[in-house]
C-alpha cells in the first residue's frame, strides 16, 4: 500500500467486509512492516498488536468526537512521552464510516484536514460502509480502490454505475462473499470469497 | 524525531479515547460544529443590531400612524366647523370623504404593503380577512432576500451554521422575514 492510498469497502451486513479488511491490514503489514490504526465501532476486530492498534469507541451513539480525538492525537499530532511520532501507521481504518462522516455533510475539522493532507502524514485511509450511497462523496469518489460486496439498493446501484459502466450489473450478480475489485483506472473484476 | 514501532506481541493493542486524553469522552471539545463559532457569534451580534433597528422603525411607523389619525380627525372637525359656519355641511363632508389628506411616506409604504399582500392573497384565492391576519406571507423571494443579507455579512457560513443560527434566534429571523424585502 502506497502512502495516502484510499480504499473503500462496501457491503451489506455479513457479506465479508470485516474479513477482507483484516486481510488487507495483514497484507499491509507483510508488505510494508507498518501497522494500521483501526477505529472499531462494533468491537469486531482482534488483530495482534504487531499488526494494528485498535481504537474502541465508547460513545457509540455519538462517535464523531472520539474519532476526531483519535485523528488528532494519533495521526495529526502524535506524541509519545513528549516525543513526536511521525509515520507511525500505514493506514487509518474506519469501520462503519457513515456513523462518523455522514454523506451530504461537511467532514469534521480533523477529518477534513486529514482528507486534504493525507500525503503529508504518509498514511492511507480505508473506509468501510454497508451501503455505497451512505459513504461520504469526498471519500468514495477519491478512492483509489474499491471493494464492493453485494448491494441491492436501487440508489446504491445507480451511484455505482457512475463509477464505472456496468459496475452495477456486476455487483447485482455477485454471490455470497464474492466481491468486485475496482482499481484506480476504474477497471473492475469479480473476486472469489476470501479463504478463512 | 521518528520512533519506529518494534512491537511483536500477539495480543491486541486496544485503546480508547480516555487513554488518549486521560478524561471521559464527553469532555472532548466538540469537533463538528462548535456552538460558539466566530462566524455565528459575529452574525448573531449583527442580527441583534438589525433587530433593534427594525423594532425602532416599527415603533416609528406606529407613532406616525397614530399622528396621521389625529391629523385626519382634527381636519375633519375643522372642516365640519367651517361647513357649519358656511351652512353647506353636505358639500364639505363630501369633499372630505373624496379627497383624504395624503398619508406620511412611511405610513403610506406600510399601507401599500398590506394592500399588496391582500391583493396577492386574493389572486391566490385566499380570503381577504385571512390574508390580513397573516401579514407575513413568506415567499421564496423574501427567504432569498434574508439569506442574501445573512450571506453578505458572513459569506463563509455553512448550511449547518445557518440552521443553528435560525434555531437560536427564531423570533429575530421571523421579524427579518416580515420586514426585509
PDB file of N, CA and C in Angstrom, chain A residues 41-128:
ATOM      1  N   UNK A  41     -15.909   0.497  15.778  1.00  0.00           N
ATOM      2  CA  UNK A  41     -17.154   0.923  16.441  1.00  0.00           C
ATOM      3  C   UNK A  41     -17.897  -0.253  17.078  1.00  0.00           C
ATOM      4  N   UNK A  42     -17.886  -1.404  16.405  1.00  0.00           N
ATOM      5  CA  UNK A  42     -18.704  -2.526  16.858  1.00  0.00           C
ATOM      6  C   UNK A  42     -17.896  -3.599  17.599  1.00  0.00           C
ATOM      7  N   UNK A  43     -16.678  -3.291  18.001  1.00  0.00           N
ATOM      8  CA  UNK A  43     -15.826  -4.218  18.749  1.00  0.00           C
ATOM      9  C   UNK A  43     -15.655  -5.557  18.016  1.00  0.00           C
ATOM     10  N   UNK A  44     -15.352  -5.483  16.731  1.00  0.00           N
ATOM     11  CA  UNK A  44     -15.259  -6.697  15.909  1.00  0.00           C
ATOM     12  C   UNK A  44     -13.828  -7.153  15.676  1.00  0.00           C
ATOM     13  N   UNK A  45     -12.884  -6.243  15.844  1.00  0.00           N
ATOM     14  CA  UNK A  45     -11.513  -6.545  15.428  1.00  0.00           C
ATOM     15  C   UNK A  45     -10.671  -7.051  16.600  1.00  0.00           C
ATOM     16  N   UNK A  46      -9.843  -8.053  16.315  1.00  0.00           N
ATOM     17  CA  UNK A  46      -8.998  -8.627  17.363  1.00  0.00           C
ATOM     18  C   UNK A  46      -7.610  -8.964  16.816  1.00  0.00           C
ATOM     19  N   UNK A  47      -7.118  -8.099  15.932  1.00  0.00           N
ATOM     20  CA  UNK A  47      -5.807  -8.361  15.318  1.00  0.00           C
ATOM     21  C   UNK A  47      -4.689  -8.173  16.345  1.00  0.00           C
ATOM     22  N   UNK A  48      -3.581  -8.885  16.167  1.00  0.00           N
ATOM     23  CA  UNK A  48      -2.484  -8.744  17.131  1.00  0.00           C
ATOM     24  C   UNK A  48      -1.868  -7.346  17.099  1.00  0.00           C
ATOM     25  N   UNK A  49      -1.280  -6.970  18.221  1.00  0.00           N
ATOM     26  CA  UNK A  49      -0.694  -5.633  18.357  1.00  0.00           C
ATOM     27  C   UNK A  49       0.420  -5.386  17.356  1.00  0.00           C
ATOM     28  N   UNK A  50       1.045  -6.467  16.876  1.00  0.00           N
ATOM     29  CA  UNK A  50       2.129  -6.289  15.911  1.00  0.00           C
ATOM     30  C   UNK A  50       1.595  -5.788  14.563  1.00  0.00           C
ATOM     31  N   UNK A  51       0.303  -5.995  14.339  1.00  0.00           N
ATOM     32  CA  UNK A  51      -0.295  -5.673  13.037  1.00  0.00           C
ATOM     33  C   UNK A  51      -1.098  -4.367  13.089  1.00  0.00           C
ATOM     34  N   UNK A  52      -1.757  -4.139  14.227  1.00  0.00           N
ATOM     35  CA  UNK A  52      -2.648  -2.974  14.285  1.00  0.00           C
ATOM     36  C   UNK A  52      -2.868  -2.504  15.715  1.00  0.00           C
ATOM     37  N   UNK A  53      -3.178  -1.221  15.805  1.00  0.00           N
ATOM     38  CA  UNK A  53      -3.717  -0.678  17.055  1.00  0.00           C
ATOM     39  C   UNK A  53      -5.222  -0.540  16.865  1.00  0.00           C
ATOM     40  N   UNK A  54      -5.974  -1.016  17.817  1.00  0.00           N
ATOM     41  CA  UNK A  54      -7.430  -0.980  17.687  1.00  0.00           C
ATOM     42  C   UNK A  54      -7.994   0.064  18.645  1.00  0.00           C
ATOM     43  N   UNK A  55      -8.708   1.021  18.093  1.00  0.00           N
ATOM     44  CA  UNK A  55      -9.332   2.056  18.921  1.00  0.00           C
ATOM     45  C   UNK A  55     -10.800   1.711  19.078  1.00  0.00           C
ATOM     46  N   UNK A  56     -11.187   1.436  20.285  1.00  0.00           N
ATOM     47  CA  UNK A  56     -12.584   1.120  20.551  1.00  0.00           C
ATOM     48  C   UNK A  56     -13.334   2.415  20.882  1.00  0.00           C
ATOM     49  N   UNK A  57     -14.508   2.551  20.324  1.00  0.00           N
ATOM     50  CA  UNK A  57     -15.324   3.746  20.554  1.00  0.00           C
ATOM     51  C   UNK A  57     -16.212   3.509  21.774  1.00  0.00           C
ATOM     52  N   UNK A  58     -16.208   4.469  22.701  1.00  0.00           N
ATOM     53  CA  UNK A  58     -17.009   4.318  23.921  1.00  0.00           C
ATOM     54  C   UNK A  58     -18.448   4.783  23.695  1.00  0.00           C
ATOM     55  N   UNK A  59     -18.569   6.001  23.196  1.00  0.00           N
ATOM     56  CA  UNK A  59     -19.917   6.540  22.983  1.00  0.00           C
ATOM     57  C   UNK A  59     -20.360   6.175  21.567  1.00  0.00           C
ATOM     58  N   UNK A  60     -21.006   5.025  21.458  1.00  0.00           N
ATOM     59  CA  UNK A  60     -21.324   4.514  20.121  1.00  0.00           C
ATOM     60  C   UNK A  60     -22.448   5.286  19.448  1.00  0.00           C
ATOM     61  N   UNK A  61     -23.249   5.960  20.242  1.00  0.00           N
ATOM     62  CA  UNK A  61     -24.348   6.735  19.658  1.00  0.00           C
ATOM     63  C   UNK A  61     -23.837   8.016  19.015  1.00  0.00           C
ATOM     64  N   UNK A  62     -22.784   8.600  19.604  1.00  0.00           N
ATOM     65  CA  UNK A  62     -22.235   9.844  19.051  1.00  0.00           C
ATOM     66  C   UNK A  62     -20.703   9.721  18.986  1.00  0.00           C
ATOM     67  N   UNK A  63     -20.241   8.985  17.993  1.00  0.00           N
ATOM     68  CA  UNK A  63     -18.809   8.665  17.977  1.00  0.00           C
ATOM     69  C   UNK A  63     -17.928   9.706  17.288  1.00  0.00           C
ATOM     70  N   UNK A  64     -18.539  10.768  16.760  1.00  0.00           N
ATOM     71  CA  UNK A  64     -17.779  11.711  15.915  1.00  0.00           C
ATOM     72  C   UNK A  64     -16.620  12.336  16.684  1.00  0.00           C
ATOM     73  N   UNK A  65     -16.904  12.803  17.888  1.00  0.00           N
ATOM     74  CA  UNK A  65     -15.860  13.498  18.649  1.00  0.00           C
ATOM     75  C   UNK A  65     -14.707  12.574  19.024  1.00  0.00           C
ATOM     76  N   UNK A  66     -15.040  11.327  19.290  1.00  0.00           N
ATOM     77  CA  UNK A  66     -13.976  10.380  19.644  1.00  0.00           C
ATOM     78  C   UNK A  66     -13.058  10.143  18.456  1.00  0.00           C
ATOM     79  N   UNK A  67     -13.647  10.026  17.272  1.00  0.00           N
ATOM     80  CA  UNK A  67     -12.807   9.834  16.086  1.00  0.00           C
ATOM     81  C   UNK A  67     -11.941  11.071  15.845  1.00  0.00           C
ATOM     82  N   UNK A  68     -12.520  12.233  16.072  1.00  0.00           N
ATOM     83  CA  UNK A  68     -11.745  13.462  15.906  1.00  0.00           C
ATOM     84  C   UNK A  68     -10.535  13.463  16.851  1.00  0.00           C
ATOM     85  N   UNK A  69     -10.775  13.045  18.084  1.00  0.00           N
ATOM     86  CA  UNK A  69      -9.680  12.992  19.058  1.00  0.00           C
ATOM     87  C   UNK A  69      -8.619  11.980  18.630  1.00  0.00           C
ATOM     88  N   UNK A  70      -9.086  10.836  18.139  1.00  0.00           N
ATOM     89  CA  UNK A  70      -8.142   9.796  17.701  1.00  0.00           C
ATOM     90  C   UNK A  70      -7.271  10.321  16.556  1.00  0.00           C
ATOM     91  N   UNK A  71      -7.914  10.979  15.587  1.00  0.00           N
ATOM     92  CA  UNK A  71      -7.150  11.508  14.443  1.00  0.00           C
ATOM     93  C   UNK A  71      -6.153  12.561  14.926  1.00  0.00           C
ATOM     94  N   UNK A  72      -6.631  13.415  15.820  1.00  0.00           N
ATOM     95  CA  UNK A  72      -5.772  14.491  16.330  1.00  0.00           C
ATOM     96  C   UNK A  72      -4.574  13.937  17.104  1.00  0.00           C
ATOM     97  N   UNK A  73      -4.868  12.999  18.000  1.00  0.00           N
ATOM     98  CA  UNK A  73      -3.826  12.532  18.923  1.00  0.00           C
ATOM     99  C   UNK A  73      -2.902  11.470  18.333  1.00  0.00           C
ATOM    100  N   UNK A  74      -3.421  10.695  17.398  1.00  0.00           N
ATOM    101  CA  UNK A  74      -2.600   9.592  16.902  1.00  0.00           C
ATOM    102  C   UNK A  74      -2.073   9.783  15.477  1.00  0.00           C
ATOM    103  N   UNK A  75      -2.629  10.756  14.759  1.00  0.00           N
ATOM    104  CA  UNK A  75      -2.158  10.937  13.375  1.00  0.00           C
ATOM    105  C   UNK A  75      -1.651  12.360  13.129  1.00  0.00           C
ATOM    106  N   UNK A  76      -2.473  13.338  13.429  1.00  0.00           N
ATOM    107  CA  UNK A  76      -2.075  14.713  13.086  1.00  0.00           C
ATOM    108  C   UNK A  76      -0.961  15.214  13.999  1.00  0.00           C
ATOM    109  N   UNK A  77      -1.122  14.971  15.284  1.00  0.00           N
ATOM    110  CA  UNK A  77      -0.108  15.464  16.226  1.00  0.00           C
ATOM    111  C   UNK A  77       0.253  14.390  17.242  1.00  0.00           C
ATOM    112  N   UNK A  78       0.805  13.283  16.774  1.00  0.00           N
ATOM    113  CA  UNK A  78       1.045  12.180  17.706  1.00  0.00           C
ATOM    114  C   UNK A  78       2.293  12.406  18.564  1.00  0.00           C
ATOM    115  N   UNK A  79       2.162  12.109  19.826  1.00  0.00           N
ATOM    116  CA  UNK A  79       3.287  12.251  20.753  1.00  0.00           C
ATOM    117  C   UNK A  79       3.360  11.013  21.646  1.00  0.00           C
ATOM    118  N   UNK A  80       4.550  10.639  21.982  1.00  0.00           N
ATOM    119  CA  UNK A  80       4.721   9.559  22.955  1.00  0.00           C
ATOM    120  C   UNK A  80       5.798  10.013  23.928  1.00  0.00           C
ATOM    121  N   UNK A  81       5.418  10.203  25.172  1.00  0.00           N
ATOM    122  CA  UNK A  81       6.335  10.709  26.193  1.00  0.00           C
ATOM    123  C   UNK A  81       6.983  12.019  25.725  1.00  0.00           C
ATOM    124  N   UNK A  82       6.147  12.873  25.154  1.00  0.00           N
ATOM    125  CA  UNK A  82       6.630  14.185  24.746  1.00  0.00           C
ATOM    126  C   UNK A  82       7.410  14.201  23.456  1.00  0.00           C
ATOM    127  N   UNK A  83       7.536  13.039  22.795  1.00  0.00           N
ATOM    128  CA  UNK A  83       8.308  12.981  21.556  1.00  0.00           C
ATOM    129  C   UNK A  83       7.347  12.761  20.386  1.00  0.00           C
ATOM    130  N   UNK A  84       7.523  13.530  19.334  1.00  0.00           N
ATOM    131  CA  UNK A  84       6.667  13.394  18.169  1.00  0.00           C
ATOM    132  C   UNK A  84       6.908  12.045  17.470  1.00  0.00           C
ATOM    133  N   UNK A  85       5.827  11.368  17.154  1.00  0.00           N
ATOM    134  CA  UNK A  85       5.952  10.068  16.475  1.00  0.00           C
ATOM    135  C   UNK A  85       5.292  10.203  15.109  1.00  0.00           C
ATOM    136  N   UNK A  86       6.116  10.372  14.096  1.00  0.00           N
ATOM    137  CA  UNK A  86       5.555  10.525  12.759  1.00  0.00           C
ATOM    138  C   UNK A  86       5.600   9.182  12.032  1.00  0.00           C
ATOM    139  N   UNK A  87       4.797   9.089  11.002  1.00  0.00           N
ATOM    140  CA  UNK A  87       4.772   7.908  10.130  1.00  0.00           C
ATOM    141  C   UNK A  87       4.576   6.630  10.943  1.00  0.00           C
ATOM    142  N   UNK A  88       3.737   6.736  11.930  1.00  0.00           N
ATOM    143  CA  UNK A  88       3.576   5.587  12.807  1.00  0.00           C
ATOM    144  C   UNK A  88       2.708   4.503  12.169  1.00  0.00           C
ATOM    145  N   UNK A  89       1.617   4.947  11.549  1.00  0.00           N
ATOM    146  CA  UNK A  89       0.683   3.976  10.993  1.00  0.00           C
ATOM    147  C   UNK A  89       0.673   4.032   9.468  1.00  0.00           C
ATOM    148  N   UNK A  90       0.482   2.872   8.865  1.00  0.00           N
ATOM    149  CA  UNK A  90       0.414   2.814   7.398  1.00  0.00           C
ATOM    150  C   UNK A  90      -0.953   3.266   6.907  1.00  0.00           C
ATOM    151  N   UNK A  91      -1.988   2.954   7.695  1.00  0.00           N
ATOM    152  CA  UNK A  91      -3.343   3.318   7.247  1.00  0.00           C
ATOM    153  C   UNK A  91      -4.275   3.489   8.437  1.00  0.00           C
ATOM    154  N   UNK A  92      -5.224   4.369   8.230  1.00  0.00           N
ATOM    155  CA  UNK A  92      -6.310   4.526   9.199  1.00  0.00           C
ATOM    156  C   UNK A  92      -7.509   3.761   8.651  1.00  0.00           C
ATOM    157  N   UNK A  93      -8.007   2.828   9.436  1.00  0.00           N
ATOM    158  CA  UNK A  93      -9.146   2.008   9.003  1.00  0.00           C
ATOM    159  C   UNK A  93     -10.371   2.444   9.808  1.00  0.00           C
ATOM    160  N   UNK A  94     -11.404   2.853   9.117  1.00  0.00           N
ATOM    161  CA  UNK A  94     -12.606   3.322   9.819  1.00  0.00           C
ATOM    162  C   UNK A  94     -13.779   2.433   9.436  1.00  0.00           C
ATOM    163  N   UNK A  95     -14.163   1.589  10.368  1.00  0.00           N
ATOM    164  CA  UNK A  95     -15.313   0.721  10.131  1.00  0.00           C
ATOM    165  C   UNK A  95     -16.584   1.533  10.383  1.00  0.00           C
ATOM    166  N   UNK A  96     -17.614   1.213   9.649  1.00  0.00           N
ATOM    167  CA  UNK A  96     -18.897   1.943   9.743  1.00  0.00           C
ATOM    168  C   UNK A  96     -18.671   3.455   9.573  1.00  0.00           C
ATOM    169  N   UNK A  97     -17.977   3.798   8.526  1.00  0.00           N
ATOM    170  CA  UNK A  97     -17.614   5.205   8.287  1.00  0.00           C
ATOM    171  C   UNK A  97     -18.801   6.177   8.329  1.00  0.00           C
ATOM    172  N   UNK A  98     -19.970   5.825   7.759  1.00  0.00           N
ATOM    173  CA  UNK A  98     -21.070   6.798   7.768  1.00  0.00           C
ATOM    174  C   UNK A  98     -21.535   7.196   9.181  1.00  0.00           C
ATOM    175  N   UNK A  99     -21.178   6.389  10.176  1.00  0.00           N
ATOM    176  CA  UNK A  99     -21.540   6.767  11.548  1.00  0.00           C
ATOM    177  C   UNK A  99     -20.748   7.991  12.002  1.00  0.00           C
ATOM    178  N   UNK A 100     -19.626   8.246  11.362  1.00  0.00           N
ATOM    179  CA  UNK A 100     -18.793   9.403  11.723  1.00  0.00           C
ATOM    180  C   UNK A 100     -18.916  10.524  10.699  1.00  0.00           C
ATOM    181  N   UNK A 101     -18.847  10.133   9.440  1.00  0.00           N
ATOM    182  CA  UNK A 101     -18.823  11.121   8.360  1.00  0.00           C
ATOM    183  C   UNK A 101     -20.037  10.868   7.490  1.00  0.00           C
ATOM    184  N   UNK A 102     -21.058  11.659   7.718  1.00  0.00           N
ATOM    185  CA  UNK A 102     -22.310  11.411   7.018  1.00  0.00           C
ATOM    186  C   UNK A 102     -22.293  12.018   5.621  1.00  0.00           C
ATOM    187  N   UNK A 103     -22.880  11.286   4.707  1.00  0.00           N
ATOM    188  CA  UNK A 103     -22.981  11.768   3.336  1.00  0.00           C
ATOM    189  C   UNK A 103     -23.817  13.039   3.309  1.00  0.00           C
ATOM    190  N   UNK A 104     -23.368  14.012   2.558  1.00  0.00           N
ATOM    191  CA  UNK A 104     -24.118  15.267   2.441  1.00  0.00           C
ATOM    192  C   UNK A 104     -23.779  16.287   3.501  1.00  0.00           C
ATOM    193  N   UNK A 105     -22.913  15.927   4.459  1.00  0.00           N
ATOM    194  CA  UNK A 105     -22.499  16.865   5.498  1.00  0.00           C
ATOM    195  C   UNK A 105     -20.994  17.137   5.349  1.00  0.00           C
ATOM    196  N   UNK A 106     -20.565  18.329   5.737  1.00  0.00           N
ATOM    197  CA  UNK A 106     -19.118  18.573   5.664  1.00  0.00           C
ATOM    198  C   UNK A 106     -18.366  17.678   6.646  1.00  0.00           C
ATOM    199  N   UNK A 107     -17.145  17.318   6.273  1.00  0.00           N
ATOM    200  CA  UNK A 107     -16.335  16.490   7.174  1.00  0.00           C
ATOM    201  C   UNK A 107     -15.983  17.311   8.412  1.00  0.00           C
ATOM    202  N   UNK A 108     -15.903  16.679   9.587  1.00  0.00           N
ATOM    203  CA  UNK A 108     -15.447  17.387  10.789  1.00  0.00           C
ATOM    204  C   UNK A 108     -14.010  17.892  10.592  1.00  0.00           C
ATOM    205  N   UNK A 109     -13.558  18.876  11.395  1.00  0.00           N
ATOM    206  CA  UNK A 109     -12.282  19.550  11.123  1.00  0.00           C
ATOM    207  C   UNK A 109     -11.072  18.627  10.966  1.00  0.00           C
ATOM    208  N   UNK A 110     -10.846  17.727  11.923  1.00  0.00           N
ATOM    209  CA  UNK A 110      -9.652  16.877  11.840  1.00  0.00           C
ATOM    210  C   UNK A 110      -9.748  15.929  10.646  1.00  0.00           C
ATOM    211  N   UNK A 111     -10.957  15.414  10.403  1.00  0.00           N
ATOM    212  CA  UNK A 111     -11.153  14.512   9.269  1.00  0.00           C
ATOM    213  C   UNK A 111     -10.910  15.251   7.961  1.00  0.00           C
ATOM    214  N   UNK A 112     -11.405  16.488   7.886  1.00  0.00           N
ATOM    215  CA  UNK A 112     -11.226  17.273   6.664  1.00  0.00           C
ATOM    216  C   UNK A 112      -9.743  17.556   6.435  1.00  0.00           C
ATOM    217  N   UNK A 113      -9.043  17.899   7.514  1.00  0.00           N
ATOM    218  CA  UNK A 113      -7.603  18.170   7.402  1.00  0.00           C
ATOM    219  C   UNK A 113      -6.872  16.921   6.916  1.00  0.00           C
ATOM    220  N   UNK A 114      -7.207  15.801   7.519  1.00  0.00           N
ATOM    221  CA  UNK A 114      -6.559  14.544   7.126  1.00  0.00           C
ATOM    222  C   UNK A 114      -6.867  14.206   5.672  1.00  0.00           C
ATOM    223  N   UNK A 115      -8.127  14.387   5.309  1.00  0.00           N
ATOM    224  CA  UNK A 115      -8.555  14.063   3.947  1.00  0.00           C
ATOM    225  C   UNK A 115      -7.796  14.892   2.904  1.00  0.00           C
ATOM    226  N   UNK A 116      -7.531  16.147   3.251  1.00  0.00           N
ATOM    227  CA  UNK A 116      -6.865  17.027   2.286  1.00  0.00           C
ATOM    228  C   UNK A 116      -5.343  16.885   2.296  1.00  0.00           C
ATOM    229  N   UNK A 117      -4.811  16.418   3.407  1.00  0.00           N
ATOM    230  CA  UNK A 117      -3.347  16.440   3.528  1.00  0.00           C
ATOM    231  C   UNK A 117      -2.784  15.074   3.907  1.00  0.00           C
ATOM    232  N   UNK A 118      -3.472  14.026   3.474  1.00  0.00           N
ATOM    233  CA  UNK A 118      -3.055  12.670   3.866  1.00  0.00           C
ATOM    234  C   UNK A 118      -1.607  12.358   3.487  1.00  0.00           C
ATOM    235  N   UNK A 119      -1.213  12.846   2.324  1.00  0.00           N
ATOM    236  CA  UNK A 119       0.129  12.514   1.826  1.00  0.00           C
ATOM    237  C   UNK A 119       1.205  13.006   2.803  1.00  0.00           C
ATOM    238  N   UNK A 120       0.912  14.151   3.439  1.00  0.00           N
ATOM    239  CA  UNK A 120       1.911  14.717   4.357  1.00  0.00           C
ATOM    240  C   UNK A 120       2.043  13.891   5.635  1.00  0.00           C
ATOM    241  N   UNK A 121       1.006  13.148   5.938  1.00  0.00           N
ATOM    242  CA  UNK A 121       1.077  12.284   7.121  1.00  0.00           C
ATOM    243  C   UNK A 121       1.520  10.869   6.743  1.00  0.00           C
ATOM    244  N   UNK A 122       1.719  10.668   5.454  1.00  0.00           N
ATOM    245  CA  UNK A 122       2.211   9.379   4.976  1.00  0.00           C
ATOM    246  C   UNK A 122       1.323   8.231   5.461  1.00  0.00           C
ATOM    247  N   UNK A 123       0.032   8.453   5.310  1.00  0.00           N
ATOM    248  CA  UNK A 123      -0.915   7.457   5.811  1.00  0.00           C
ATOM    249  C   UNK A 123      -2.013   7.219   4.779  1.00  0.00           C
ATOM    250  N   UNK A 124      -2.457   5.989   4.714  1.00  0.00           N
ATOM    251  CA  UNK A 124      -3.572   5.649   3.832  1.00  0.00           C
ATOM    252  C   UNK A 124      -4.887   5.677   4.603  1.00  0.00           C
ATOM    253  N   UNK A 125      -5.971   5.522   3.876  1.00  0.00           N
ATOM    254  CA  UNK A 125      -7.289   5.583   4.508  1.00  0.00           C
ATOM    255  C   UNK A 125      -8.147   4.450   3.959  1.00  0.00           C
ATOM    256  N   UNK A 126      -8.661   3.650   4.856  1.00  0.00           N
ATOM    257  CA  UNK A 126      -9.555   2.560   4.448  1.00  0.00           C
ATOM    258  C   UNK A 126     -10.907   2.805   5.108  1.00  0.00           C
ATOM    259  N   UNK A 127     -11.921   3.044   4.303  1.00  0.00           N
ATOM    260  CA  UNK A 127     -13.246   3.342   4.839  1.00  0.00           C
ATOM    261  C   UNK A 127     -14.209   2.210   4.493  1.00  0.00           C
ATOM    262  N   UNK A 128     -15.007   1.864   5.477  1.00  0.00           N
ATOM    263  CA  UNK A 128     -15.904   0.718   5.313  1.00  0.00           C
ATOM    264  C   UNK A 128     -17.336   1.159   5.591  1.00  0.00           C
TER     265      UNK A 128
END
